[in-house]
PDB file of C-alpha atoms in Angstrom:
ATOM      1  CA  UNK X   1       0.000   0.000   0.000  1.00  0.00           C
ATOM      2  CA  UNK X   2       2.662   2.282   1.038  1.00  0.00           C
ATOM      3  CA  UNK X   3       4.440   1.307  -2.232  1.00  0.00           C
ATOM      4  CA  UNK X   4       0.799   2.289  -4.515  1.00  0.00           C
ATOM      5  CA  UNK X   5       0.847   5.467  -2.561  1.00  0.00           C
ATOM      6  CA  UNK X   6       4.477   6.428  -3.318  1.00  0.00           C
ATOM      7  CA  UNK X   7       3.588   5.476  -6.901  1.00  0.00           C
ATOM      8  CA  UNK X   8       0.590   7.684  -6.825  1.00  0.00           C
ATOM      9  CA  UNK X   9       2.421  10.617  -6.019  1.00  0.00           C
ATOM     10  CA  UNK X  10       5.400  10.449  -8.208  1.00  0.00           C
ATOM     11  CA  UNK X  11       2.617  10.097 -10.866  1.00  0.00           C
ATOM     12  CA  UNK X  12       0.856  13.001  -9.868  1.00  0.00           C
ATOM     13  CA  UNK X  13       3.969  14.883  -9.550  1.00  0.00           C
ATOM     14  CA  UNK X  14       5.389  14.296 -13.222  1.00  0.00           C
ATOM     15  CA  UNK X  15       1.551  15.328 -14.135  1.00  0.00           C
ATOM     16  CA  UNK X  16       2.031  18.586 -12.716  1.00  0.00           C
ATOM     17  CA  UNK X  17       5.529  19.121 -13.658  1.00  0.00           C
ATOM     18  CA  UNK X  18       4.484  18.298 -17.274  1.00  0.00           C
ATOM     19  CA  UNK X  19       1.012  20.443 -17.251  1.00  0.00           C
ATOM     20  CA  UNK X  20       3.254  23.342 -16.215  1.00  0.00           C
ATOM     21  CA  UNK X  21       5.599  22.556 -19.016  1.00  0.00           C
ATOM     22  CA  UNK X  22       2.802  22.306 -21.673  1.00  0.00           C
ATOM     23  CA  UNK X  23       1.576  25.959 -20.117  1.00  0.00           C
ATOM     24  CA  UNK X  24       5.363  27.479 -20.720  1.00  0.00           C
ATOM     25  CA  UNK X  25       5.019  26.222 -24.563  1.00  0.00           C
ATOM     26  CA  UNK X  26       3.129  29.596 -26.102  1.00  0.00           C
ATOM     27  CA  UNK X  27       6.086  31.459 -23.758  1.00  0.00           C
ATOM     28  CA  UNK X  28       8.720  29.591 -25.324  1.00  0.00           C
ATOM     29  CA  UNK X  29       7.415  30.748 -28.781  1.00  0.00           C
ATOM     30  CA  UNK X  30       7.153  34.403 -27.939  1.00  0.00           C
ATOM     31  CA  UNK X  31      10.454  34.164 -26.906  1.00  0.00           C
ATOM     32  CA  UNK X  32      11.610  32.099 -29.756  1.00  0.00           C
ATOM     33  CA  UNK X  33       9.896  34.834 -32.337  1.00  0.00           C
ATOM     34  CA  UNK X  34      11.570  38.123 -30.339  1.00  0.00           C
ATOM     35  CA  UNK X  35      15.121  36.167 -30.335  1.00  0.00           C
ATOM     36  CA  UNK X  36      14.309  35.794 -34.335  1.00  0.00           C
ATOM     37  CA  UNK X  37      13.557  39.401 -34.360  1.00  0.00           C
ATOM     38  CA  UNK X  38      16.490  40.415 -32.226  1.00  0.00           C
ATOM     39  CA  UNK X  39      19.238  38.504 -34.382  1.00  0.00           C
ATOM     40  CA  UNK X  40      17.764  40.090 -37.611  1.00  0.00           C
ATOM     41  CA  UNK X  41      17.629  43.399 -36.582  1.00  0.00           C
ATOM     42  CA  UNK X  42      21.255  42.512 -35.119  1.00  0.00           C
ATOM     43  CA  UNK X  43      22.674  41.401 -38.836  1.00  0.00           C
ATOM     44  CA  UNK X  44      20.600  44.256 -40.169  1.00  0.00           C
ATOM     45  CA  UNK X  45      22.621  46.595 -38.104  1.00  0.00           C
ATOM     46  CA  UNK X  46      25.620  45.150 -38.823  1.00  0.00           C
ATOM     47  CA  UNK X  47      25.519  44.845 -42.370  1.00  0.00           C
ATOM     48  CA  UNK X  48      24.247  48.955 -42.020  1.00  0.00           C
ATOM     49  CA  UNK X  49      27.789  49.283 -40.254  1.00  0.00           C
ATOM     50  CA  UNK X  50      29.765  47.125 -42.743  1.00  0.00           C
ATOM     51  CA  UNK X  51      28.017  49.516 -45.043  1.00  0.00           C
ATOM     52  CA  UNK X  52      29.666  52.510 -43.787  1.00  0.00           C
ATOM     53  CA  UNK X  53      32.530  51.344 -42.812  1.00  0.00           C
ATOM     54  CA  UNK X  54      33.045  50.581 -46.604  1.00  0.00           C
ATOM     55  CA  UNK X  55      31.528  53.678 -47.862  1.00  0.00           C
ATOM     56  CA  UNK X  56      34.540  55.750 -47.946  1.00  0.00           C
ATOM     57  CA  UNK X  57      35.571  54.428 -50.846  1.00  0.00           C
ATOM     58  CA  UNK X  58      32.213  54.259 -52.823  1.00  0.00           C
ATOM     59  CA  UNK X  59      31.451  58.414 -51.590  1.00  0.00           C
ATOM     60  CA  UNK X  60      35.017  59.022 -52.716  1.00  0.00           C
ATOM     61  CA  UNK X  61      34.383  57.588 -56.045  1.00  0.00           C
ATOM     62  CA  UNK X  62      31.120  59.983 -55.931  1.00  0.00           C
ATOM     63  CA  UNK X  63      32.619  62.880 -55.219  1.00  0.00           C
ATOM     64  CA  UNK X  64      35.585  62.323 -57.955  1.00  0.00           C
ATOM     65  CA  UNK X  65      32.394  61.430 -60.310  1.00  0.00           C
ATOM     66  CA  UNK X  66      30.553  64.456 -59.171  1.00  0.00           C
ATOM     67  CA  UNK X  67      33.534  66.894 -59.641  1.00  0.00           C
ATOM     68  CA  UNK X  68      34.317  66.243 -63.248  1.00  0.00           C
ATOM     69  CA  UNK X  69      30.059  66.459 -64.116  1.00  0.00           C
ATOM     70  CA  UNK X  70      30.020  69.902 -61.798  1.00  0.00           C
ATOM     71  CA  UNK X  71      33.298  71.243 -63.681  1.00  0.00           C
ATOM     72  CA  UNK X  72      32.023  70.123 -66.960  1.00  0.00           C
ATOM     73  CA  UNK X  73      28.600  72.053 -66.031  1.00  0.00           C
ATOM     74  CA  UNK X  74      30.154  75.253 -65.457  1.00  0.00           C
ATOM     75  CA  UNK X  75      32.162  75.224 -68.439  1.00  0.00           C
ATOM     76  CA  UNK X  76      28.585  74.092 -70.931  1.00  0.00           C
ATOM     77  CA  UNK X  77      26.741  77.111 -68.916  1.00  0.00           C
ATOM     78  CA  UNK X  78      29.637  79.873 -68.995  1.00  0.00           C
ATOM     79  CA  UNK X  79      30.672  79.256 -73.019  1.00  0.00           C
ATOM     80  CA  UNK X  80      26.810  79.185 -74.028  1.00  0.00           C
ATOM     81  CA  UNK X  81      24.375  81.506 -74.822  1.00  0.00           C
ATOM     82  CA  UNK X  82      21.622  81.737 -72.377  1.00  0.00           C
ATOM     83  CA  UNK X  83      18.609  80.744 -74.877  1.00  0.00           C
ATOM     84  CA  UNK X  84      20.571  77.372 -75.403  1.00  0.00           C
ATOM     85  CA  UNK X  85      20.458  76.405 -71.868  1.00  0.00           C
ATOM     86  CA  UNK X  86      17.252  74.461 -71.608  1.00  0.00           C
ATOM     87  CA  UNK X  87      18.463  72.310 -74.297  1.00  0.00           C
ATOM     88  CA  UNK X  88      22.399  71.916 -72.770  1.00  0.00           C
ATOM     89  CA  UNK X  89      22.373  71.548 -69.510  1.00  0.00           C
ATOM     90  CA  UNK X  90      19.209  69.285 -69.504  1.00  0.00           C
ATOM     91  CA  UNK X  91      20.135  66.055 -67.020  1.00  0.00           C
ATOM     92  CA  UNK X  92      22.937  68.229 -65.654  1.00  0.00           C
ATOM     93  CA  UNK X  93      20.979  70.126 -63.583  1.00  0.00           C
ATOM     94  CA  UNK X  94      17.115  70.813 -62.478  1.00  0.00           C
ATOM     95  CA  UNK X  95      14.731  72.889 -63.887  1.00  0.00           C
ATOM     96  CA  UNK X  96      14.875  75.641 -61.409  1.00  0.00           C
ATOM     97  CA  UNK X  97      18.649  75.897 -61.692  1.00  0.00           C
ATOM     98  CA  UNK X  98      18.460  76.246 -65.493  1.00  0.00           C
ATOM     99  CA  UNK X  99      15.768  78.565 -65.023  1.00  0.00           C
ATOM    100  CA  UNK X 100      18.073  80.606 -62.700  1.00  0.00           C
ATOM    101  CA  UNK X 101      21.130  80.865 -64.765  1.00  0.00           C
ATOM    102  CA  UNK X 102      19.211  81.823 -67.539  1.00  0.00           C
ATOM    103  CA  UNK X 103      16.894  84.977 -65.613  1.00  0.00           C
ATOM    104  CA  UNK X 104      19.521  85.617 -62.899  1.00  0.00           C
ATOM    105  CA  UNK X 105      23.238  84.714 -63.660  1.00  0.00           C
ATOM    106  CA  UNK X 106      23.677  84.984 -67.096  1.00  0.00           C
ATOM    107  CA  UNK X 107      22.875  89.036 -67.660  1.00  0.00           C
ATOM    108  CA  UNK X 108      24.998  89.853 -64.332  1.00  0.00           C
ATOM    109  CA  UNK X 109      28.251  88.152 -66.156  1.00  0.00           C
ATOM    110  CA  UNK X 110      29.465  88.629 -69.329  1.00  0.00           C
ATOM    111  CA  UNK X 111      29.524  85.512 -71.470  1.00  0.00           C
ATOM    112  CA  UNK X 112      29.637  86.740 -74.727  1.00  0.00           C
ATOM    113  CA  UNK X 113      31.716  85.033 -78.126  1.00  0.00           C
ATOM    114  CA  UNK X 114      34.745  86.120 -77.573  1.00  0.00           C
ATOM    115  CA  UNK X 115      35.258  85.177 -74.409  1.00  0.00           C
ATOM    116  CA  UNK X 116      36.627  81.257 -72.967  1.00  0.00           C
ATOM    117  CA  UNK X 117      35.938  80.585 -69.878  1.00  0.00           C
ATOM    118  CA  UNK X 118      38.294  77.672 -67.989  1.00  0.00           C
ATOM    119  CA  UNK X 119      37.331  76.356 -64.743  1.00  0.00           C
ATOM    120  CA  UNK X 120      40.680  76.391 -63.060  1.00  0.00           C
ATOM    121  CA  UNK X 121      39.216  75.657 -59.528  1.00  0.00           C
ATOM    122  CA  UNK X 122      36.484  72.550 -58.353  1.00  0.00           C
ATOM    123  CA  UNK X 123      36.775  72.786 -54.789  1.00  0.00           C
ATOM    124  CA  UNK X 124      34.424  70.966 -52.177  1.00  0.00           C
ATOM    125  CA  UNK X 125      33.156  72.441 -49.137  1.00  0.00           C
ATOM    126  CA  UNK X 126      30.599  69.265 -48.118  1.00  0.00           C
ATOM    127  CA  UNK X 127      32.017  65.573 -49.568  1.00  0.00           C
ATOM    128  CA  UNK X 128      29.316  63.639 -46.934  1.00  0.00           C
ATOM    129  CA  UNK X 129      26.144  62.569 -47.458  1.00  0.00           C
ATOM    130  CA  UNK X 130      23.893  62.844 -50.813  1.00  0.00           C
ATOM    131  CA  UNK X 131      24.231  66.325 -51.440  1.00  0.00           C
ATOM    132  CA  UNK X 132      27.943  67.473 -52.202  1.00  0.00           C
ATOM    133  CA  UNK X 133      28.924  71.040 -51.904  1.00  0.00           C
ATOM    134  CA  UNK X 134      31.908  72.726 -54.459  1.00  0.00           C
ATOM    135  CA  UNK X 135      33.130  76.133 -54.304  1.00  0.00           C
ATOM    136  CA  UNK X 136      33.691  76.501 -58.367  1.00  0.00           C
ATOM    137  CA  UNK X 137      35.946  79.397 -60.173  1.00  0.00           C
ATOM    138  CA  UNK X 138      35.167  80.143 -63.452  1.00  0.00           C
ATOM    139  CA  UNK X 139      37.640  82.389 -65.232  1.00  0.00           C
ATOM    140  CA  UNK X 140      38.096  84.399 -68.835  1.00  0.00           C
ATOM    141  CA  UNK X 141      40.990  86.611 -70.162  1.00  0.00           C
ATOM    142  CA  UNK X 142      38.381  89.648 -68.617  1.00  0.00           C
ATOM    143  CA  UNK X 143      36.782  88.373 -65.325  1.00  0.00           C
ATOM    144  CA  UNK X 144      36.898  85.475 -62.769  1.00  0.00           C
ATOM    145  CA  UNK X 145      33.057  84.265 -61.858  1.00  0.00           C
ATOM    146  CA  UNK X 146      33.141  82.001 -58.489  1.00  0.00           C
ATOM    147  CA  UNK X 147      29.634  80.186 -57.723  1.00  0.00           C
ATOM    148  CA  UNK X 148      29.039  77.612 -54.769  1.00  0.00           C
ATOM    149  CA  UNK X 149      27.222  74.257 -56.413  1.00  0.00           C
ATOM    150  CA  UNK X 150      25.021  71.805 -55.036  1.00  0.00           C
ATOM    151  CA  UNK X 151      25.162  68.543 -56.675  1.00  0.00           C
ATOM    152  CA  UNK X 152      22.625  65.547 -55.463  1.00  0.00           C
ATOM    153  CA  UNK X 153      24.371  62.037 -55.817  1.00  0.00           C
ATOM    154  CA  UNK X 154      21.025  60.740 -55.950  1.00  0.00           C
ATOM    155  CA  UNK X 155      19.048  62.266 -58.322  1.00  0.00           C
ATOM    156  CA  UNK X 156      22.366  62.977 -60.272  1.00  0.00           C
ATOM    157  CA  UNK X 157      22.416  66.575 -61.164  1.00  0.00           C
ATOM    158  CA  UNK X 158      22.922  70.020 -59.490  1.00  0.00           C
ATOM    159  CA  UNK X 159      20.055  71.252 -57.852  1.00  0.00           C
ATOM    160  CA  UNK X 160      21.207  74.506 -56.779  1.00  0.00           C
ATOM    161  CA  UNK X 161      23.666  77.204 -57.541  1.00  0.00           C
ATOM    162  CA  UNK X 162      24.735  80.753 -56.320  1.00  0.00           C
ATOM    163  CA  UNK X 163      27.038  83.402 -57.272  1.00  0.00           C
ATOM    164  CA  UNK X 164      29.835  84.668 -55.150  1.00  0.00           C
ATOM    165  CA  UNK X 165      31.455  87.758 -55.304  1.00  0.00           C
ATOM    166  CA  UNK X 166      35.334  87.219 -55.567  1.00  0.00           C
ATOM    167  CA  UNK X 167      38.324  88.800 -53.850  1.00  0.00           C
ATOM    168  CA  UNK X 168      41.894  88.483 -54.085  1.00  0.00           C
ATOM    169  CA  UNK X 169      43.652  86.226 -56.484  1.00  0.00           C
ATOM    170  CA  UNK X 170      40.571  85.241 -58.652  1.00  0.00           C
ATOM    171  CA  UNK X 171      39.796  88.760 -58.607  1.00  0.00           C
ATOM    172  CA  UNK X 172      40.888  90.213 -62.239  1.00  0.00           C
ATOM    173  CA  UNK X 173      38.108  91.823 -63.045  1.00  0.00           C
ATOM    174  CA  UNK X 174      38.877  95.463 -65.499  1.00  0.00           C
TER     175      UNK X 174
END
């Protein structure tokens, strides 16, 4: 009898162990789906880290990209006449900096046939994130033009554009 009793409550223990096991189950899953979550967020991160740890090479191949398009733009705008400048520097730049060279820039500066412009100076002010910043010279036998340039690396073409008014070594103006 003593034996049948034992019996009886190891049984009844296990049952209770195992009840509160079968309980812990929908637990175990939560857990299971937030650990999921957590790892992928973790590779997510990292690969987001990988990616700018590796970027210095890819935003220095943008701004070396971006340079030569911005230099090339100042030379099309400055050694073209104005009316042509919808039809030039179309995918070079946006509509409202077209628009603005052709109403604002180009009757302040003299770009007329006879004069050449260079562009002897492309510098950047801003080579991080998707919107580079140059300082750009332009410069003719008669006057030196300096304009600061915004070029987007995403949509791929300057979307704004001021003059400057030069002093000092640039400044050859007669």
């Amino acid at each position: 009898m003593k034996n049948s009793r034992l019996m009886i409550f190891v049984i009844l223990v296990l049952a209770v162990i195992l009840i509160t096991q079968l309980n812990q189950i929908p637990n175990l899953d939560k857990q299971l789906l937030q650990a999921k979550a957590t790892l992928k967020q973790a590779k997510t991160s990292q690969e987001q880290s990988q990616t700018i740890v590796s970027s210095p090479q890819s935003q220095q191949d943008n701004v070396s990209k971006s340079t030569k398009i911005v230099a090339s733009f100042v030379k099309t705008f400055s050694n073209q006449p104005t009316s042509s400048y919808p039809e030039t520097l179309k995918g070079m730049a946006s509509q409202k900096v077209i628009n603005e060279l052709a109403q604002t820039f180009a009757p302040s500066v003299t770009f007329n046939d006879k004069a050449h412009y260079e562009v002897p100076m492309v510098a950047i002010k801003n080579a991080w994130g998707s919107d580079l910043e140059y300082l750009v010279v332009a410069k003719s036998d008669a006057q030196s033009v300096a304009y600061t340039i915004t070029y987007n690396t995403d949509e791929k073409q300057i979307t704004d554009i001021s003059r400057l008014s030069l002093k000092g070594a640039f400044d050859n103006e007669k």
